[in-house]
């Protein structure tokens, strides 16, 4: 992955969480299955944290689209609501591929 990739920081954060989980479980006396589960949980936690802004943005945009699609708003109000929603979109989700 290129360092200027918009998602490089996300991948790095997830990779660090994985490596930390592996290192943390290396010296544990727990079962192999417990260690594997700890790594899976670390991956899931890191992934959820990295994409929280994106999921929230998608939820807000979906709500706005539903309001516009209801047909209860005139064209000018619909366009204004759409612009305001796009302006509030987190920078981490703007014009960037997420995978």
Short mmCIF file of N, CA and C in Angstrom, two decimals:
data_model
loop_
_atom_site.label_atom_id
_atom_site.label_comp_id
_atom_site.label_asym_id
_atom_site.label_seq_id
_atom_site.Cartn_x
_atom_site.Cartn_y
_atom_site.Cartn_z
N UNK A 1 0.85 -1.18 0.00
CA UNK A 1 0.00 0.00 0.00
C UNK A 1 0.89 1.24 0.00
N UNK A 2 0.52 2.18 -0.81
CA UNK A 2 1.27 3.43 -0.89
C UNK A 2 1.00 4.29 0.33
N UNK A 3 2.02 5.02 0.78
CA UNK A 3 1.86 5.87 1.96
C UNK A 3 0.86 6.99 1.73
N UNK A 4 0.65 7.40 0.49
CA UNK A 4 -0.29 8.49 0.22
C UNK A 4 -1.71 7.97 -0.02
N UNK A 5 -1.91 6.66 0.12
CA UNK A 5 -3.25 6.09 0.00
C UNK A 5 -4.12 6.65 1.12
N UNK A 6 -5.34 7.05 0.78
CA UNK A 6 -6.24 7.65 1.75
C UNK A 6 -6.55 6.73 2.92
N UNK A 7 -6.39 5.46 2.73
CA UNK A 7 -6.71 4.51 3.80
C UNK A 7 -5.50 3.90 4.49
N UNK A 8 -4.32 4.40 4.18
CA UNK A 8 -3.11 3.85 4.77
C UNK A 8 -3.16 3.88 6.29
N UNK A 9 -3.62 4.99 6.86
CA UNK A 9 -3.69 5.09 8.32
C UNK A 9 -4.65 4.07 8.90
N UNK A 10 -5.75 3.82 8.20
CA UNK A 10 -6.71 2.81 8.68
C UNK A 10 -6.07 1.41 8.68
N UNK A 11 -5.44 1.07 7.59
CA UNK A 11 -4.78 -0.24 7.52
C UNK A 11 -3.71 -0.38 8.59
N UNK A 12 -2.94 0.66 8.79
CA UNK A 12 -1.87 0.63 9.79
C UNK A 12 -2.45 0.44 11.18
N UNK A 13 -3.51 1.15 11.51
CA UNK A 13 -4.13 1.02 12.83
C UNK A 13 -4.66 -0.40 13.05
N UNK A 14 -5.29 -0.96 12.03
CA UNK A 14 -5.80 -2.33 12.15
C UNK A 14 -4.65 -3.33 12.27
N UNK A 15 -3.62 -3.15 11.47
CA UNK A 15 -2.46 -4.05 11.53
C UNK A 15 -1.78 -3.97 12.90
N UNK A 16 -1.65 -2.77 13.44
CA UNK A 16 -1.03 -2.62 14.78
C UNK A 16 -1.87 -3.31 15.85
N UNK A 17 -3.18 -3.19 15.75
CA UNK A 17 -4.05 -3.85 16.72
C UNK A 17 -3.89 -5.37 16.64
N UNK A 18 -3.76 -5.89 15.42
CA UNK A 18 -3.55 -7.32 15.23
C UNK A 18 -2.22 -7.77 15.84
N UNK A 19 -1.18 -7.03 15.52
CA UNK A 19 0.14 -7.38 16.04
C UNK A 19 0.19 -7.29 17.56
N UNK A 20 -0.48 -6.28 18.11
CA UNK A 20 -0.52 -6.14 19.57
C UNK A 20 -1.22 -7.34 20.19
N UNK A 21 -2.33 -7.75 19.60
CA UNK A 21 -3.06 -8.91 20.12
C UNK A 21 -2.22 -10.18 20.04
N UNK A 22 -1.51 -10.33 18.94
CA UNK A 22 -0.64 -11.51 18.80
C UNK A 22 0.46 -11.48 19.85
N UNK A 23 1.09 -10.32 20.02
CA UNK A 23 2.16 -10.20 21.02
C UNK A 23 1.62 -10.39 22.43
N UNK A 24 0.45 -9.84 22.71
CA UNK A 24 -0.13 -9.96 24.05
C UNK A 24 -0.48 -11.40 24.39
N UNK A 25 -0.86 -12.18 23.39
CA UNK A 25 -1.25 -13.57 23.66
C UNK A 25 -0.08 -14.54 23.56
N UNK A 26 1.04 -14.10 23.06
CA UNK A 26 2.18 -15.00 22.86
C UNK A 26 2.65 -15.63 24.17
N UNK A 27 2.67 -14.85 25.23
CA UNK A 27 3.17 -15.35 26.51
C UNK A 27 2.06 -15.88 27.41
N UNK A 28 0.82 -15.74 26.99
CA UNK A 28 -0.29 -16.24 27.79
C UNK A 28 -0.27 -17.76 27.85
N UNK A 29 -0.79 -18.28 28.95
CA UNK A 29 -0.86 -19.74 29.08
C UNK A 29 -2.20 -20.27 28.59
N UNK A 30 -3.02 -19.39 28.03
CA UNK A 30 -4.34 -19.80 27.54
C UNK A 30 -4.24 -20.77 26.38
N UNK A 31 -5.39 -21.28 26.01
CA UNK A 31 -5.43 -22.25 24.91
C UNK A 31 -5.18 -21.54 23.57
N UNK A 32 -4.82 -22.34 22.60
CA UNK A 32 -4.58 -21.80 21.26
C UNK A 32 -5.86 -21.14 20.73
N UNK A 33 -7.00 -21.75 20.99
CA UNK A 33 -8.28 -21.20 20.54
C UNK A 33 -8.56 -19.85 21.19
N UNK A 34 -8.24 -19.69 22.47
CA UNK A 34 -8.43 -18.40 23.15
C UNK A 34 -7.54 -17.32 22.54
N UNK A 35 -6.32 -17.72 22.19
CA UNK A 35 -5.39 -16.77 21.57
C UNK A 35 -5.89 -16.32 20.19
N UNK A 36 -6.37 -17.27 19.43
CA UNK A 36 -6.91 -16.95 18.10
C UNK A 36 -8.12 -16.04 18.24
N UNK A 37 -8.99 -16.35 19.19
CA UNK A 37 -10.18 -15.53 19.41
C UNK A 37 -9.80 -14.11 19.83
N UNK A 38 -8.75 -13.96 20.63
CA UNK A 38 -8.29 -12.63 21.05
C UNK A 38 -7.82 -11.82 19.85
N UNK A 39 -7.14 -12.47 18.92
CA UNK A 39 -6.68 -11.78 17.72
C UNK A 39 -7.87 -11.39 16.85
N UNK A 40 -8.81 -12.30 16.67
CA UNK A 40 -10.02 -11.98 15.91
C UNK A 40 -10.76 -10.80 16.54
N UNK A 41 -10.85 -10.78 17.86
CA UNK A 41 -11.55 -9.70 18.55
C UNK A 41 -10.81 -8.38 18.35
N UNK A 42 -9.49 -8.42 18.38
CA UNK A 42 -8.70 -7.20 18.16
C UNK A 42 -8.91 -6.67 16.75
N UNK A 43 -8.96 -7.57 15.78
CA UNK A 43 -9.21 -7.16 14.39
C UNK A 43 -10.59 -6.50 14.31
N UNK A 44 -11.59 -7.13 14.88
CA UNK A 44 -12.95 -6.59 14.82
C UNK A 44 -13.03 -5.24 15.52
N UNK A 45 -12.45 -5.12 16.71
CA UNK A 45 -12.48 -3.85 17.45
C UNK A 45 -11.81 -2.73 16.66
N UNK A 46 -10.66 -3.03 16.08
CA UNK A 46 -9.93 -2.02 15.31
C UNK A 46 -10.70 -1.63 14.06
N UNK A 47 -11.28 -2.61 13.40
CA UNK A 47 -12.06 -2.34 12.20
C UNK A 47 -13.27 -1.47 12.53
N UNK A 48 -13.97 -1.82 13.60
CA UNK A 48 -15.14 -1.03 14.01
C UNK A 48 -14.75 0.40 14.35
N UNK A 49 -13.65 0.58 15.03
CA UNK A 49 -13.20 1.93 15.39
C UNK A 49 -12.82 2.75 14.16
N UNK A 50 -12.14 2.12 13.21
CA UNK A 50 -11.69 2.85 12.02
C UNK A 50 -12.84 3.26 11.11
N UNK A 51 -13.92 2.53 11.13
CA UNK A 51 -15.02 2.82 10.22
C UNK A 51 -16.25 3.42 10.91
N UNK A 52 -16.12 3.82 12.16
CA UNK A 52 -17.24 4.40 12.89
C UNK A 52 -17.74 5.68 12.22
N UNK A 53 -16.83 6.57 11.83
CA UNK A 53 -17.23 7.81 11.16
C UNK A 53 -17.96 7.53 9.85
N UNK A 54 -17.46 6.57 9.12
CA UNK A 54 -18.07 6.21 7.84
C UNK A 54 -19.49 5.70 8.04
N UNK A 55 -19.66 4.79 9.00
CA UNK A 55 -20.99 4.23 9.25
C UNK A 55 -21.97 5.31 9.70
N UNK A 56 -21.50 6.21 10.55
CA UNK A 56 -22.36 7.30 11.01
C UNK A 56 -22.76 8.19 9.84
N UNK A 57 -21.81 8.50 8.98
CA UNK A 57 -22.08 9.34 7.81
C UNK A 57 -23.10 8.68 6.89
N UNK A 58 -22.97 7.40 6.67
CA UNK A 58 -23.91 6.66 5.81
C UNK A 58 -25.31 6.68 6.43
N UNK A 59 -25.40 6.55 7.73
CA UNK A 59 -26.70 6.59 8.41
C UNK A 59 -27.36 7.94 8.23
N UNK A 60 -26.60 9.01 8.44
CA UNK A 60 -27.15 10.36 8.28
C UNK A 60 -27.60 10.58 6.84
N UNK A 61 -26.76 10.20 5.90
CA UNK A 61 -27.11 10.40 4.49
C UNK A 61 -28.34 9.58 4.11
N UNK A 62 -28.47 8.39 4.65
CA UNK A 62 -29.65 7.58 4.38
C UNK A 62 -30.92 8.25 4.90
N UNK A 63 -30.83 8.82 6.08
CA UNK A 63 -31.98 9.53 6.66
C UNK A 63 -32.37 10.73 5.80
N UNK A 64 -31.37 11.47 5.35
CA UNK A 64 -31.64 12.63 4.50
C UNK A 64 -32.25 12.19 3.18
N UNK A 65 -31.72 11.13 2.58
CA UNK A 65 -32.28 10.63 1.32
C UNK A 65 -33.73 10.18 1.49
N UNK A 66 -34.02 9.54 2.62
CA UNK A 66 -35.41 9.12 2.87
C UNK A 66 -36.33 10.34 2.95
N UNK A 67 -35.87 11.39 3.60
CA UNK A 67 -36.68 12.61 3.72
C UNK A 67 -36.90 13.23 2.33
N UNK A 68 -35.85 13.29 1.54
CA UNK A 68 -35.97 13.85 0.19
C UNK A 68 -36.89 12.96 -0.66
N UNK A 69 -36.72 11.65 -0.55
CA UNK A 69 -37.52 10.71 -1.35
C UNK A 69 -38.99 10.71 -0.97
N UNK A 70 -39.30 11.18 0.22
CA UNK A 70 -40.71 11.20 0.66
C UNK A 70 -41.56 12.12 -0.22
N UNK A 71 -40.91 13.04 -0.93
CA UNK A 71 -41.63 13.94 -1.81
C UNK A 71 -42.29 15.11 -1.09
N UNK A 72 -42.06 15.23 0.20
CA UNK A 72 -42.69 16.30 0.98
C UNK A 72 -41.92 17.61 0.91
N UNK A 73 -40.73 17.57 0.34
CA UNK A 73 -39.91 18.77 0.25
C UNK A 73 -39.89 19.28 -1.19
N UNK A 74 -39.81 20.60 -1.34
CA UNK A 74 -39.69 21.13 -2.70
C UNK A 74 -38.24 20.96 -3.16
N UNK A 75 -37.99 21.20 -4.41
CA UNK A 75 -36.67 20.97 -5.01
C UNK A 75 -35.60 21.80 -4.33
N UNK A 76 -35.87 23.05 -4.04
CA UNK A 76 -34.87 23.93 -3.42
C UNK A 76 -34.53 23.45 -2.01
N UNK A 77 -35.53 23.07 -1.24
CA UNK A 77 -35.28 22.57 0.12
C UNK A 77 -34.52 21.26 0.07
N UNK A 78 -34.87 20.40 -0.86
CA UNK A 78 -34.17 19.12 -1.01
C UNK A 78 -32.70 19.34 -1.35
N UNK A 79 -32.44 20.24 -2.29
CA UNK A 79 -31.05 20.53 -2.67
C UNK A 79 -30.29 21.13 -1.51
N UNK A 80 -30.91 22.03 -0.78
CA UNK A 80 -30.25 22.66 0.37
C UNK A 80 -29.92 21.62 1.44
N UNK A 81 -30.85 20.74 1.73
CA UNK A 81 -30.63 19.69 2.72
C UNK A 81 -29.50 18.76 2.28
N UNK A 82 -29.47 18.43 1.01
CA UNK A 82 -28.41 17.57 0.48
C UNK A 82 -27.05 18.25 0.62
N UNK A 83 -26.97 19.54 0.27
CA UNK A 83 -25.69 20.28 0.39
C UNK A 83 -25.22 20.34 1.84
N UNK A 84 -26.14 20.63 2.76
CA UNK A 84 -25.77 20.71 4.18
C UNK A 84 -25.26 19.37 4.69
N UNK A 85 -25.90 18.31 4.25
CA UNK A 85 -25.48 16.97 4.67
C UNK A 85 -24.09 16.65 4.14
N UNK A 86 -23.83 16.96 2.89
CA UNK A 86 -22.51 16.72 2.32
C UNK A 86 -21.44 17.57 3.00
N UNK A 87 -21.78 18.79 3.37
CA UNK A 87 -20.82 19.66 4.06
C UNK A 87 -20.47 19.15 5.45
N UNK A 88 -21.35 18.40 6.07
CA UNK A 88 -21.11 17.87 7.41
C UNK A 88 -20.44 16.50 7.39
N UNK A 89 -20.25 15.97 6.22
CA UNK A 89 -19.63 14.65 6.09
C UNK A 89 -18.21 14.70 6.67
N UNK A 90 -17.82 13.70 7.47
CA UNK A 90 -16.47 13.68 8.03
C UNK A 90 -15.41 13.68 6.92
N UNK A 91 -14.33 14.38 7.16
CA UNK A 91 -13.25 14.46 6.17
C UNK A 91 -12.72 13.08 5.80
N UNK A 92 -12.75 12.16 6.75
CA UNK A 92 -12.22 10.82 6.51
C UNK A 92 -13.05 10.03 5.50
N UNK A 93 -14.25 10.50 5.19
CA UNK A 93 -15.09 9.77 4.24
C UNK A 93 -15.25 10.48 2.91
N UNK A 94 -14.63 11.62 2.76
CA UNK A 94 -14.78 12.40 1.53
C UNK A 94 -13.84 11.92 0.44
N UNK A 95 -14.39 11.61 -0.71
CA UNK A 95 -13.62 11.28 -1.92
C UNK A 95 -12.52 10.27 -1.68
N UNK A 96 -12.73 9.36 -0.77
CA UNK A 96 -11.70 8.36 -0.50
C UNK A 96 -12.29 6.97 -0.62
N UNK A 97 -11.56 6.08 -1.26
CA UNK A 97 -11.97 4.71 -1.29
C UNK A 97 -11.85 4.18 0.13
N UNK A 98 -12.74 3.31 0.52
CA UNK A 98 -12.67 2.81 1.89
C UNK A 98 -12.11 1.40 1.97
N UNK A 99 -11.62 0.90 0.90
CA UNK A 99 -10.96 -0.40 0.95
C UNK A 99 -9.80 -0.42 -0.01
#
